[in-house]
Coordinates of C-alpha atoms and ligand atoms in Angstrom, one line a residue:
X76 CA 2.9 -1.3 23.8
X77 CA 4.5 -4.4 22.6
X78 CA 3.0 -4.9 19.3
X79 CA 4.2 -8.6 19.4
X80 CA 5.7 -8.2 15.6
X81 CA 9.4 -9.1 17.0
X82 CA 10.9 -12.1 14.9
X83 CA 7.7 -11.9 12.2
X84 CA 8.6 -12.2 8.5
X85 CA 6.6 -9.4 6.4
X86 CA 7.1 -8.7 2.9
X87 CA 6.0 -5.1 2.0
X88 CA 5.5 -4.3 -1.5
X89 CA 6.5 -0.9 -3.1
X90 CA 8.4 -0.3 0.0
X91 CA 11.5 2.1 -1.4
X92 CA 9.5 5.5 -0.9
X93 CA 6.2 7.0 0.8
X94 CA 3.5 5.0 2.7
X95 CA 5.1 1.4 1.9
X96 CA 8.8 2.8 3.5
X97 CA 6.9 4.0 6.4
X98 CA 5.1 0.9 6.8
X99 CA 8.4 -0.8 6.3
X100 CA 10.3 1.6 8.6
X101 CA 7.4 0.8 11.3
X102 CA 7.7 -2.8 11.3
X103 CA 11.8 -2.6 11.6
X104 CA 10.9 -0.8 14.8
X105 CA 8.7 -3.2 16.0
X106 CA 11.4 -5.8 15.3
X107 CA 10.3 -7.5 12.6
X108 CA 12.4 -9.3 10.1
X109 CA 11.6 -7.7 6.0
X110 CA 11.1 -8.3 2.7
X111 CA 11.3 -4.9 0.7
X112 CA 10.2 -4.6 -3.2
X113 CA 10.1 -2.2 -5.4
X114 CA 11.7 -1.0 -8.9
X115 CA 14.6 0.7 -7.3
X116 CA 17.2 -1.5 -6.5
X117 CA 19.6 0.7 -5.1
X118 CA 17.4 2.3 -2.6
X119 CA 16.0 -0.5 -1.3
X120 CA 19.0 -1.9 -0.7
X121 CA 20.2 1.3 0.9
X122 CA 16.9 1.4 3.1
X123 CA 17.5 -2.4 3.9
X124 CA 20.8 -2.2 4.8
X125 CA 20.0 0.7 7.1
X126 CA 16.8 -0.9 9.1
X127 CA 19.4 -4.0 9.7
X128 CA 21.9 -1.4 11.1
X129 CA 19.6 0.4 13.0
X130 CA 17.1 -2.1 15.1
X131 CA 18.7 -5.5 14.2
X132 CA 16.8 -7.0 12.1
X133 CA 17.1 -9.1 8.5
X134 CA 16.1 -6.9 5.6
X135 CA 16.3 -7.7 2.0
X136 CA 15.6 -6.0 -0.9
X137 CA 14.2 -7.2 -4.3
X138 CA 13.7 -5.6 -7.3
X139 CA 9.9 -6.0 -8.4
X140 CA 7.7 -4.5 -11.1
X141 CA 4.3 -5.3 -10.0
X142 CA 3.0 -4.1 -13.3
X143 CA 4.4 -7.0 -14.4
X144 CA 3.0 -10.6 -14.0
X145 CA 6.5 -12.1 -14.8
X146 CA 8.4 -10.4 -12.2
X147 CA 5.4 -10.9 -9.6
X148 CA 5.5 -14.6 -10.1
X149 CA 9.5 -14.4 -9.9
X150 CA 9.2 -13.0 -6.3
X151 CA 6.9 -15.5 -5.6
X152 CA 9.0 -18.6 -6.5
X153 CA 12.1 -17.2 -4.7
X154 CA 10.0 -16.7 -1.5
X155 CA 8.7 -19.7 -1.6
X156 CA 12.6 -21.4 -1.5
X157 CA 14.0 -18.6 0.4
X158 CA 11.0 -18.0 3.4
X159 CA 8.9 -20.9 4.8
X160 CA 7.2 -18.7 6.3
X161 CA 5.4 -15.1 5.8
X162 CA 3.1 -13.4 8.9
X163 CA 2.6 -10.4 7.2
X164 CA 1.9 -8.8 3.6
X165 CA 1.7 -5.6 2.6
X166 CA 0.3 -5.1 -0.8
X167 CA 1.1 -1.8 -1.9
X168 CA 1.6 -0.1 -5.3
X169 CA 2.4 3.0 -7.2
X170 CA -0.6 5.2 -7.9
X171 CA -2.4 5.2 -11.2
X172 CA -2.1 8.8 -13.1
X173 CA -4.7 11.0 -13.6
X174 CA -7.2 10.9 -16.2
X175 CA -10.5 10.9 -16.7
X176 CA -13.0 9.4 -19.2
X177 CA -12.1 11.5 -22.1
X178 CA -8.8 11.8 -21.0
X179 CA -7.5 8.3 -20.7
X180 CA -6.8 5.7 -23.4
X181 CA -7.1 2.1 -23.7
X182 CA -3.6 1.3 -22.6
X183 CA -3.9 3.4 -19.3
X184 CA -6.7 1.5 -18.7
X185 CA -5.2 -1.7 -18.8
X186 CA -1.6 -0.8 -17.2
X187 CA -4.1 0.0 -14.2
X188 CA -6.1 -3.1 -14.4
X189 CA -2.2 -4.9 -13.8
X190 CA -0.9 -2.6 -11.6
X191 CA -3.8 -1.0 -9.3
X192 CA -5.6 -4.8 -9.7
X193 CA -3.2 -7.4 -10.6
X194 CA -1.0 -7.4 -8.8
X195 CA -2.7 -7.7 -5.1
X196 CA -4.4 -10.4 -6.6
X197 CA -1.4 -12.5 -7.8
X198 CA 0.4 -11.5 -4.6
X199 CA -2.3 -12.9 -2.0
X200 CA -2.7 -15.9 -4.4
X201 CA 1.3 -16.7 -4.4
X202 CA 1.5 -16.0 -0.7
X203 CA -1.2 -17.4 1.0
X204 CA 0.0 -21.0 1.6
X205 CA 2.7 -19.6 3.3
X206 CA 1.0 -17.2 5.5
X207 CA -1.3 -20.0 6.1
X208 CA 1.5 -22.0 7.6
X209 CA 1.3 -19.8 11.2
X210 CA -1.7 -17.7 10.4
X211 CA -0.8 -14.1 9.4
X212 CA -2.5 -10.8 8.0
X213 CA -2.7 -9.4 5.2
X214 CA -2.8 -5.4 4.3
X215 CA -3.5 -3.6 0.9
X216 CA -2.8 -0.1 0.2
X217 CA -6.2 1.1 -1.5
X218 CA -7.3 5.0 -1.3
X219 CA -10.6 7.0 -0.1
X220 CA -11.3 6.7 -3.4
X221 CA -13.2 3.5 -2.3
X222 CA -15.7 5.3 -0.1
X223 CA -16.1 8.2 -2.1
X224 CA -14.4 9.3 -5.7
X225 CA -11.9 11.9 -6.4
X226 CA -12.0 14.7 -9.0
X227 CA -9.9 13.5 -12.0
X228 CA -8.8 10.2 -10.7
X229 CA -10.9 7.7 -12.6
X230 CA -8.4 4.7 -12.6
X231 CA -8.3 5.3 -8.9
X232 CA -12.0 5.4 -8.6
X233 CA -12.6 2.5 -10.8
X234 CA -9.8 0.1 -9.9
X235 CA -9.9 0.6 -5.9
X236 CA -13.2 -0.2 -5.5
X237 CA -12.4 -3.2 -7.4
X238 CA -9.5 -3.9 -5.0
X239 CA -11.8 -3.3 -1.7
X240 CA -14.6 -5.8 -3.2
X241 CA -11.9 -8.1 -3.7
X242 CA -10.4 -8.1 -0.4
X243 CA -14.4 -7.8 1.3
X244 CA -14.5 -11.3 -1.0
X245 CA -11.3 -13.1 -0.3
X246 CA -12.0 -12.7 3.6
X247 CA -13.9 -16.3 4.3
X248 CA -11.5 -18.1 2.4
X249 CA -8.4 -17.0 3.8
X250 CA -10.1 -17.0 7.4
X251 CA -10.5 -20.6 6.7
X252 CA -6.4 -20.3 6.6
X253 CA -6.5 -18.1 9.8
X254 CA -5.2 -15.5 7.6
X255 CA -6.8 -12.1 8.1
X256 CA -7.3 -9.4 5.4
X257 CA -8.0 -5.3 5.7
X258 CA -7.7 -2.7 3.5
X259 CA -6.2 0.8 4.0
X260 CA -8.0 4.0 2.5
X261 CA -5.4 7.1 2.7
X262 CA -6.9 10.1 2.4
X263 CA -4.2 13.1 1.7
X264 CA -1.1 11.8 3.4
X265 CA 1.9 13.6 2.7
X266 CA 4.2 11.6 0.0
X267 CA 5.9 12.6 -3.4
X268 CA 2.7 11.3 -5.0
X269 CA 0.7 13.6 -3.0
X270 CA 3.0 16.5 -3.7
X271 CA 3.0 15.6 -7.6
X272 CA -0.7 15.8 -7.8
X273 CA -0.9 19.1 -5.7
X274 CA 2.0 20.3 -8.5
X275 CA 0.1 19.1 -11.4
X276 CA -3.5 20.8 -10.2
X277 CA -1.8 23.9 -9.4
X278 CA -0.3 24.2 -12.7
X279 CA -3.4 23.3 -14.6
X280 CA -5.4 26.0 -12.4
X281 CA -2.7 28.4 -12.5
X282 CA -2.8 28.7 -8.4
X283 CA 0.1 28.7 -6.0
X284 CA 0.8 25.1 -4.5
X285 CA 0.1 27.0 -0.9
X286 CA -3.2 28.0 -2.1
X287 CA -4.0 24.3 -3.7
X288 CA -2.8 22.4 0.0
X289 CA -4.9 25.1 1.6
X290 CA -8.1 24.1 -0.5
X291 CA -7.2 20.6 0.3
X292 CA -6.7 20.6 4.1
X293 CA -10.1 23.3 4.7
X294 CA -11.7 20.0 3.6
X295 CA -10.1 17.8 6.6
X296 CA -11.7 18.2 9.7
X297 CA -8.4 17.7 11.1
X298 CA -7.2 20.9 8.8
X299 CA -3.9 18.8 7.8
X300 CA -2.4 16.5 5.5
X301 CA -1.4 13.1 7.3
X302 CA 2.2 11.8 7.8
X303 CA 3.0 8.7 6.8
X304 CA 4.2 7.3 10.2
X305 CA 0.9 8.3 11.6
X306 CA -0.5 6.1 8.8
X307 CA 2.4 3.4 9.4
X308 CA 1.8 2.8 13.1
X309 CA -2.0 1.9 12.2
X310 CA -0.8 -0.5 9.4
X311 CA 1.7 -2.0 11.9
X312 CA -1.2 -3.1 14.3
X313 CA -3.6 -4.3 11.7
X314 CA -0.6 -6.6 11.0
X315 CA 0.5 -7.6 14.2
X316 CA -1.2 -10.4 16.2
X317 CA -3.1 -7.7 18.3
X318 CA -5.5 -7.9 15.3
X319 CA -7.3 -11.0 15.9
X320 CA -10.5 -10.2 15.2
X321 CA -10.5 -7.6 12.4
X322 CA -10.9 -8.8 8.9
X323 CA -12.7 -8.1 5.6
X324 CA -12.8 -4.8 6.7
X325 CA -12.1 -1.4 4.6
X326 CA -10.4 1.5 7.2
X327 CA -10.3 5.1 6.3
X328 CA -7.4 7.2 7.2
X329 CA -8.1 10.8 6.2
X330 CA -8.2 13.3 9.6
X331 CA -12.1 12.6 8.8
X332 CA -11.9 14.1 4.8
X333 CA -14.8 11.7 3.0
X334 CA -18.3 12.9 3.9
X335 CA -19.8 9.7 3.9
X336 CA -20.9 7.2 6.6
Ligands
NAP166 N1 -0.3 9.4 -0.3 C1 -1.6 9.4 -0.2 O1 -2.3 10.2 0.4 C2 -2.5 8.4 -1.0 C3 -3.9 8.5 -1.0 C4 -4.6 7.6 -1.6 C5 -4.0 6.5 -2.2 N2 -2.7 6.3 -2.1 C6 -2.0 5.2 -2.8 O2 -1.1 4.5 -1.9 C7 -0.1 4.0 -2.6 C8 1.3 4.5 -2.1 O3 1.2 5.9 -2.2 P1 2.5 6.9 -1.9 O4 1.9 8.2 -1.7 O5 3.4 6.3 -0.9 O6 3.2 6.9 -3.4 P2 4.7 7.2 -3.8 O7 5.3 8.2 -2.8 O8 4.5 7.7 -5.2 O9 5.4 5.8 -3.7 C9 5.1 4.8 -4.6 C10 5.8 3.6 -4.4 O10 5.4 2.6 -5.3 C11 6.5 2.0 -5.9 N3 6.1 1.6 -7.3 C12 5.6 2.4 -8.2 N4 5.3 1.7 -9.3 C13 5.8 0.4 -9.1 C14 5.9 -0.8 -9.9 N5 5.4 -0.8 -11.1 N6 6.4 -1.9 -9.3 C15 6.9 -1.8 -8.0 N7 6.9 -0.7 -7.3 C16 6.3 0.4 -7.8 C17 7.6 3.1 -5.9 O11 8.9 2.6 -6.0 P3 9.8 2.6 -7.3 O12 9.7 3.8 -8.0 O13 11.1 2.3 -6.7 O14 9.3 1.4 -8.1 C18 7.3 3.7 -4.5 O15 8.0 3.0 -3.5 C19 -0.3 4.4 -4.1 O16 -0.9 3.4 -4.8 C20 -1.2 5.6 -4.0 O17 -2.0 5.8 -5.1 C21 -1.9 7.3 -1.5

């Protein structure tokens, strides 16, 4: 199916490993021309210079600490020299660490309020009037965490849900811009995040990592982790002009993990 994504300009944050470099790997296939951030230089320049190689498109890499509201804004003002135009945005991020409420100290609290929170909400801001030049969509990278809370991962708990009632309430306003805004729930999809969590819980139980991942995937009806390609190909059509009527809208992708409605 021709996703139509051929000749788009997407910037996808935290793009140099995981869910964001499928996502970015996804839309190269699809044809579309990139915008790759992250903290590591090097390997987004590596993974730039390879999706140009391989299916002809422009890729460029930046180096970008969301945490960071200097840096964001920095991005910002070169795009808006550098690219008239934007059809797509990923907003992704690194994952908060664990804690919970004894657990966690004031400055974990607010490092997650400017990297979990932040910095979706100074990207959008920065890059709406030019996705609002063509019309465009917009994707963040939030976590089942939103529908129903995970063991141990307060920040994730507190801070996503924030993220998803802030997308659910940015929706009219950028419709007004024809720009159209979704948020992505992973469940368990296999990344080095997922695999340092698994690590850290085995250790802490004193259980084989087989045993942990076996715990975990009994709990998916789908009895696996998810890849993130599988993940990637939904995010490249809830980008893509396909999605015209979609917006405001908060999509799980767990092999059917969260026991809610
Ligand atoms: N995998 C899952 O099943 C799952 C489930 C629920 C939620 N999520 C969420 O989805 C997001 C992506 O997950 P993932 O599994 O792909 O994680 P990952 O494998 O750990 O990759 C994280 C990415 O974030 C970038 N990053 C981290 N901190 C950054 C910062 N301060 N500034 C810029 N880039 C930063 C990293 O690049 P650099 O190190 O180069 O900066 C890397 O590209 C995370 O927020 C995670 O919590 C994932």
């Amino acid at each position: 199916m021709d996703m139509q994504l051929k000749g788009k300009n997407i910037l996808v944050t935290a793009s140099s490993r995981g869910i964001g470099k499928a996502i970015a790997e996804q839309l190269a296939k699809e044809g579309a021309n990139l915008i790759l951030c992250s903290r590591s230089e090097e390997q987004l320049l590596e993974l730039a210079s390879s999706l140009q190689t391989q299916y002809g498109i422009e890729a460029v890499g930046r180096k970008v600490d969301l945490s960071s509201r200097t840096s964001i804004d920095e991005l910002i003002a070169w795009l808006h020299t550098s690219c008239p135009t934007l059809d797509g945005l990923v907003c992704n991020t690194g994952g908060p660490p664990k804690g919970n409420l004894m657990t966690l100290d004031e400055q974990d609290w607010a490092d997650a309020f400017q990297l979990q929170l932040m910095s979706i909400v100074r990207l959008i801001k920065g890059c709406l009037p030019l996705l609002a030049v063509n019309g465009g969509n917009i994707l963040t990278i939030a976590s089942s965490s939103v529908k129903q809370p995970i063991p141990g991962l307060l920040l994730s708990n507190t801070f996503r849900t924030a993220v998803a009632g802030f997308m659910k309430s940015i929706a009219s306003e950028c419709a007004e811009q024809r720009v159209l805004v979704n948020t992505l729930c992973p469940g368990r999809i296999a990344t080095d995040r997922i695999a340092e969590l698994d690590h850290s819980l085995a250790a802490e139980t004193s259980q084989s990592i087989e045993v942990i991942q076996a715990q975990f995937e009994r709990a998916i009806p789908l009895g696996r982790y998810g890849q993130p390609q599988e993940l990637a190909a939904f995010a490249a059509f809830l980008l893509s002009p396909l999605n015209s009527y979609m917006t405001g809208s908060a999509f799980l992708f767990d092999g059917g993990m969260v026991q809610a409605l």
